[in-house]
PDB file of C-alpha atoms and ligand atoms in Angstrom:
ATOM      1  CA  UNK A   1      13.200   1.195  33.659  1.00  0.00           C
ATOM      2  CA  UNK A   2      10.308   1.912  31.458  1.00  0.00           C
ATOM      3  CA  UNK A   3       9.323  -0.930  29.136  1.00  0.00           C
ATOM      4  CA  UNK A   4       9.395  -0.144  25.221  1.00  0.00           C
ATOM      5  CA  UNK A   5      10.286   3.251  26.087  1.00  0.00           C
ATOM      6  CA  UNK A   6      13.381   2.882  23.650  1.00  0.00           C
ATOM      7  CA  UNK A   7      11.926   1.263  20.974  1.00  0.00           C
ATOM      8  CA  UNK A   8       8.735   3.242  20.750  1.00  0.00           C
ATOM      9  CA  UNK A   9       5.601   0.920  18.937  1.00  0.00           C
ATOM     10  CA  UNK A  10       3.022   3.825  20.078  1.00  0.00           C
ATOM     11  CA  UNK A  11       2.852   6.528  17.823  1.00  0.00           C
ATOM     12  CA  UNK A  12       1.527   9.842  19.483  1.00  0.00           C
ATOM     13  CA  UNK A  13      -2.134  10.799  19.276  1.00  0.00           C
ATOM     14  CA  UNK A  14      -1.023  14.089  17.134  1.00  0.00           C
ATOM     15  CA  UNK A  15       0.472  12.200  14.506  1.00  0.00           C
ATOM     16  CA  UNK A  16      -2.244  10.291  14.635  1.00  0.00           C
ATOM     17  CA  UNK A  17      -4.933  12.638  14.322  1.00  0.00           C
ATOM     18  CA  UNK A  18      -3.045  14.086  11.628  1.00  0.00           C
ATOM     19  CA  UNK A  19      -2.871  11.227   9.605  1.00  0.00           C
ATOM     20  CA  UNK A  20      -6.686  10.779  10.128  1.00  0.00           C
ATOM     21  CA  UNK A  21      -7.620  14.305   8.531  1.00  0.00           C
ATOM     22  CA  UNK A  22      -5.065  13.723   5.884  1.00  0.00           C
ATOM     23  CA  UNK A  23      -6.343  10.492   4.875  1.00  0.00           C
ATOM     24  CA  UNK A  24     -10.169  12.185   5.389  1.00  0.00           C
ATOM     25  CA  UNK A  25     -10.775   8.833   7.922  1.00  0.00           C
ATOM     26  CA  UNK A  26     -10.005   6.288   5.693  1.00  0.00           C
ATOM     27  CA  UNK A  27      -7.949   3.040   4.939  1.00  0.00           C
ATOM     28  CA  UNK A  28      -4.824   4.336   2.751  1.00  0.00           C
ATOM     29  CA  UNK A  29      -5.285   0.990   0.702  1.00  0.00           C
ATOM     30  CA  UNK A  30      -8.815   0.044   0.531  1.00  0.00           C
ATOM     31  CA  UNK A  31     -10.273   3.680   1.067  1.00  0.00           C
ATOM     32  CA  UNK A  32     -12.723   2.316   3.694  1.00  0.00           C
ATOM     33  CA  UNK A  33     -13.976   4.945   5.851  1.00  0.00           C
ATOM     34  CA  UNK A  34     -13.211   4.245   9.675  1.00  0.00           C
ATOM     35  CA  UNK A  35     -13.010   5.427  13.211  1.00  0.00           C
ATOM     36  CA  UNK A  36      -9.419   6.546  14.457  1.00  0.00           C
ATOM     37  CA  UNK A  37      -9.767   3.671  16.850  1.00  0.00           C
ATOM     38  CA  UNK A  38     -10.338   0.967  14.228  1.00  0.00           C
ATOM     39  CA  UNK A  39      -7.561   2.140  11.841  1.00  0.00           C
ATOM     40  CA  UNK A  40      -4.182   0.861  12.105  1.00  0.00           C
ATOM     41  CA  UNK A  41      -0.728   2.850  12.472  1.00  0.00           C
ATOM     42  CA  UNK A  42       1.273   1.389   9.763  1.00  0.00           C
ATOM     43  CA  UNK A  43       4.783   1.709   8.887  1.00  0.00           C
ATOM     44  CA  UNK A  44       5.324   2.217   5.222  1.00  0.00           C
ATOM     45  CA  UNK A  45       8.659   0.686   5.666  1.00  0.00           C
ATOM     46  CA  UNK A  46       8.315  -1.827   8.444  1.00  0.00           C
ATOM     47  CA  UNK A  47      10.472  -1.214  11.590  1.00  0.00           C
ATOM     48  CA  UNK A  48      11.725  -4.662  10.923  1.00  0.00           C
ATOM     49  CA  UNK A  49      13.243  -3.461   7.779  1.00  0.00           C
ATOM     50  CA  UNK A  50      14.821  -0.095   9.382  1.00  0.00           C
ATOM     51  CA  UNK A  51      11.560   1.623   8.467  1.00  0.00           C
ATOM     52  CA  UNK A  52      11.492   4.661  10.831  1.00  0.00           C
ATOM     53  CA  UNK A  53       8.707   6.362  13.144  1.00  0.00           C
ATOM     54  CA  UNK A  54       8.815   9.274  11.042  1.00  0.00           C
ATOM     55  CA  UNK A  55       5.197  10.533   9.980  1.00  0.00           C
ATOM     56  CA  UNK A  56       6.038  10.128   6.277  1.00  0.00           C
ATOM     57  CA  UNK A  57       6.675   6.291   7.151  1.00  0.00           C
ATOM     58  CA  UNK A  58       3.548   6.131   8.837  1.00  0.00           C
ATOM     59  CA  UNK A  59       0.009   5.318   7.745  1.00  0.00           C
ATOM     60  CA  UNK A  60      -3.381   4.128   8.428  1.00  0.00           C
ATOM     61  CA  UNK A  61      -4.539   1.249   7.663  1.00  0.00           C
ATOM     62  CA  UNK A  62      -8.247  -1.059   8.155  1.00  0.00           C
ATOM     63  CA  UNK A  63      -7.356  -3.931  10.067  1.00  0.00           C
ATOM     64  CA  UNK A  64      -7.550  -6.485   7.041  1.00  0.00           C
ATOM     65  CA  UNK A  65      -5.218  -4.735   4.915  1.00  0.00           C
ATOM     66  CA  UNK A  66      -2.435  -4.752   8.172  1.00  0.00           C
ATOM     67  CA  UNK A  67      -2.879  -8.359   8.432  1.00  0.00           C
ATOM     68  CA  UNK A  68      -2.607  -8.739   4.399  1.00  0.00           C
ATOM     69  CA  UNK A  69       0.356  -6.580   4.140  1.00  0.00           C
ATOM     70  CA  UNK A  70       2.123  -8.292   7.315  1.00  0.00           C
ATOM     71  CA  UNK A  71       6.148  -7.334   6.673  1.00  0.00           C
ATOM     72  CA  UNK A  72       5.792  -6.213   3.253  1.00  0.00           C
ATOM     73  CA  UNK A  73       7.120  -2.578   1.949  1.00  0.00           C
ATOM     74  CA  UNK A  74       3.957   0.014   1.052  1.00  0.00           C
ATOM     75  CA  UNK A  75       5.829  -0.458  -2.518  1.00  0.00           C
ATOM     76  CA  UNK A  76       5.701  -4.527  -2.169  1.00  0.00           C
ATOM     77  CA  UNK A  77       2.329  -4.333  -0.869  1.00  0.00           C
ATOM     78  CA  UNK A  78       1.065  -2.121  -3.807  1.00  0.00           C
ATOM     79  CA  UNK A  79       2.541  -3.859  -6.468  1.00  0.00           C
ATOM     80  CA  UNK A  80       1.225  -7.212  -5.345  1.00  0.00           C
ATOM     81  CA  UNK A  81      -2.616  -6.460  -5.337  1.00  0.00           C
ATOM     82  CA  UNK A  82      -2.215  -3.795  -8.406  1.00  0.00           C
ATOM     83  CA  UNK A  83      -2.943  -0.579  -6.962  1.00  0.00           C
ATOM     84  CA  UNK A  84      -1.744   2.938  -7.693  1.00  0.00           C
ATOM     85  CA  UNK A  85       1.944   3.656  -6.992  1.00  0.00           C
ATOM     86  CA  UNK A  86       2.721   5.515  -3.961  1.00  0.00           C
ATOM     87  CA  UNK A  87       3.691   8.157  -6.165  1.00  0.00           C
ATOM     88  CA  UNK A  88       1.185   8.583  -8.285  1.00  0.00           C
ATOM     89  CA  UNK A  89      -1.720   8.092  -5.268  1.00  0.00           C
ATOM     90  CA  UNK A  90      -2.384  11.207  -3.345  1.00  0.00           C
ATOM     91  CA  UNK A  91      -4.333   9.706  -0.707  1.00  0.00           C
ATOM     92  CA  UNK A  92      -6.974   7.014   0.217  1.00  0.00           C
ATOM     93  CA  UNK A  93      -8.054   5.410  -3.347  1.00  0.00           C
ATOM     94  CA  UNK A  94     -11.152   7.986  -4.364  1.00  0.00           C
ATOM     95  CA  UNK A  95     -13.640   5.462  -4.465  1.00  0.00           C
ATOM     96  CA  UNK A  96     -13.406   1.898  -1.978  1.00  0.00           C
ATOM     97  CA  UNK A  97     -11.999  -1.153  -2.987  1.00  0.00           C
ATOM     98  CA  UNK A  98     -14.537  -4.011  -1.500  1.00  0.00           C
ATOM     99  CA  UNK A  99     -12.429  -6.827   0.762  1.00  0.00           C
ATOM    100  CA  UNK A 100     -13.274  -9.448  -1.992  1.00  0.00           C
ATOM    101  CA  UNK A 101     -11.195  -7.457  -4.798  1.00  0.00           C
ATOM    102  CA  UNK A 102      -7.991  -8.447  -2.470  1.00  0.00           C
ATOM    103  CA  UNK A 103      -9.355 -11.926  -1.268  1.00  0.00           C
ATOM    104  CA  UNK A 104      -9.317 -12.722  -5.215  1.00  0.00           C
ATOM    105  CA  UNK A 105      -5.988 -10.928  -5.700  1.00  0.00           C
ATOM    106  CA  UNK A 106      -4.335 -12.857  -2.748  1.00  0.00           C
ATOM    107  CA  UNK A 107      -5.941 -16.064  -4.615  1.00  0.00           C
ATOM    108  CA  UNK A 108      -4.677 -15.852  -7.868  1.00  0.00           C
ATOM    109  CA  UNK A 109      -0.953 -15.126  -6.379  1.00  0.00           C
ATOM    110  CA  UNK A 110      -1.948 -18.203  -4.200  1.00  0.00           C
ATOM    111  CA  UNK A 111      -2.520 -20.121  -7.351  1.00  0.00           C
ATOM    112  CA  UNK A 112       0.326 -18.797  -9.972  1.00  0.00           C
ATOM    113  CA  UNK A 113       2.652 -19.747  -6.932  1.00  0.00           C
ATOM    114  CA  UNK A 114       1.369 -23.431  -6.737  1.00  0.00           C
ATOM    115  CA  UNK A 115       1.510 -23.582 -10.385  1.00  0.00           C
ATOM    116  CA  UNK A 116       5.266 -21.854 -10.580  1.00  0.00           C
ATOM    117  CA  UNK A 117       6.053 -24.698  -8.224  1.00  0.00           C
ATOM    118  CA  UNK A 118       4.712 -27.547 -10.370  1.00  0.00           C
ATOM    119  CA  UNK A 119       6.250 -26.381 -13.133  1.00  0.00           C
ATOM    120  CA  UNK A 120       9.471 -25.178 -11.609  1.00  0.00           C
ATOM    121  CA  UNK A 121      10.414 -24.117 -14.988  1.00  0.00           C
ATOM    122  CA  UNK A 122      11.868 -20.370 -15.969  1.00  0.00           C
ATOM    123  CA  UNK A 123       8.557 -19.347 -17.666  1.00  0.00           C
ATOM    124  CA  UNK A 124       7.414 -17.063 -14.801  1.00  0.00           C
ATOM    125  CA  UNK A 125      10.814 -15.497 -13.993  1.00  0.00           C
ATOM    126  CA  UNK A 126      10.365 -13.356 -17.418  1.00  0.00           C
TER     127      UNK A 126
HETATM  128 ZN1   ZN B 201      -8.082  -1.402   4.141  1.00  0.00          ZN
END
């Protein structure tokens, strides 16, 4: 038997490659520009939630943004740290976002959280 040859984790190096020119070398989220060996395949939809292998499920990703966007949707994951909607974004944003805009972002939904808690009240569920 052939381990993981079922559930295949390793995307191809052509679907790779392709993603690469498409994405001009850099981080889909961030816009970072990267090696292919320092980017990340990422599933749009994560294989966890039935995302597929498909290359229109797949992305590339800086290893930061991977980490940040763990099991989270590309829709979840865009809507959380305000960027453009998949729909709307044609690519890697035109200019880079710097790490620190998403270390704040991730801060401040730290921090609304902690405070939602406190107040446990139905203010933030508007
Ligand atoms: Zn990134």
């Amino acid at each position: 038997m052939i381990f993981g040859e079922t559930r295949r984790k390793h995307v191809g190096t052509t679907e790779q490659k392709l993603l690469f020119d498409s994405q001009k070398g850099r981080c889909m989220y961030c816009g970072r520009k990267l090696g292919l060996a320092y980017l990340h395949v990422d599933h749009k939809t994560p294989i966890s939630r039935d995302g597929s292998n498909k290359i229109r499920n797949l992305q590339l990703i800086c290893g930061p943004c991977n980490t940040r966007k763990g099991s989270m949707t590309d829709g979840e994951f865009r809507r959380k740290y305000g960027l453009t909607p998949a729909t709307k974004a044609k690519g890697p944003p035109a200019k880079a976002i710097p790490q620190s805009y998403f270390e704040k972002k991730t801060k401040e939904i730290a921090d609304k959280k902690a405070k939602r808690k406190k107040k446990d009240g139905g203010f933030w569920g508007l």
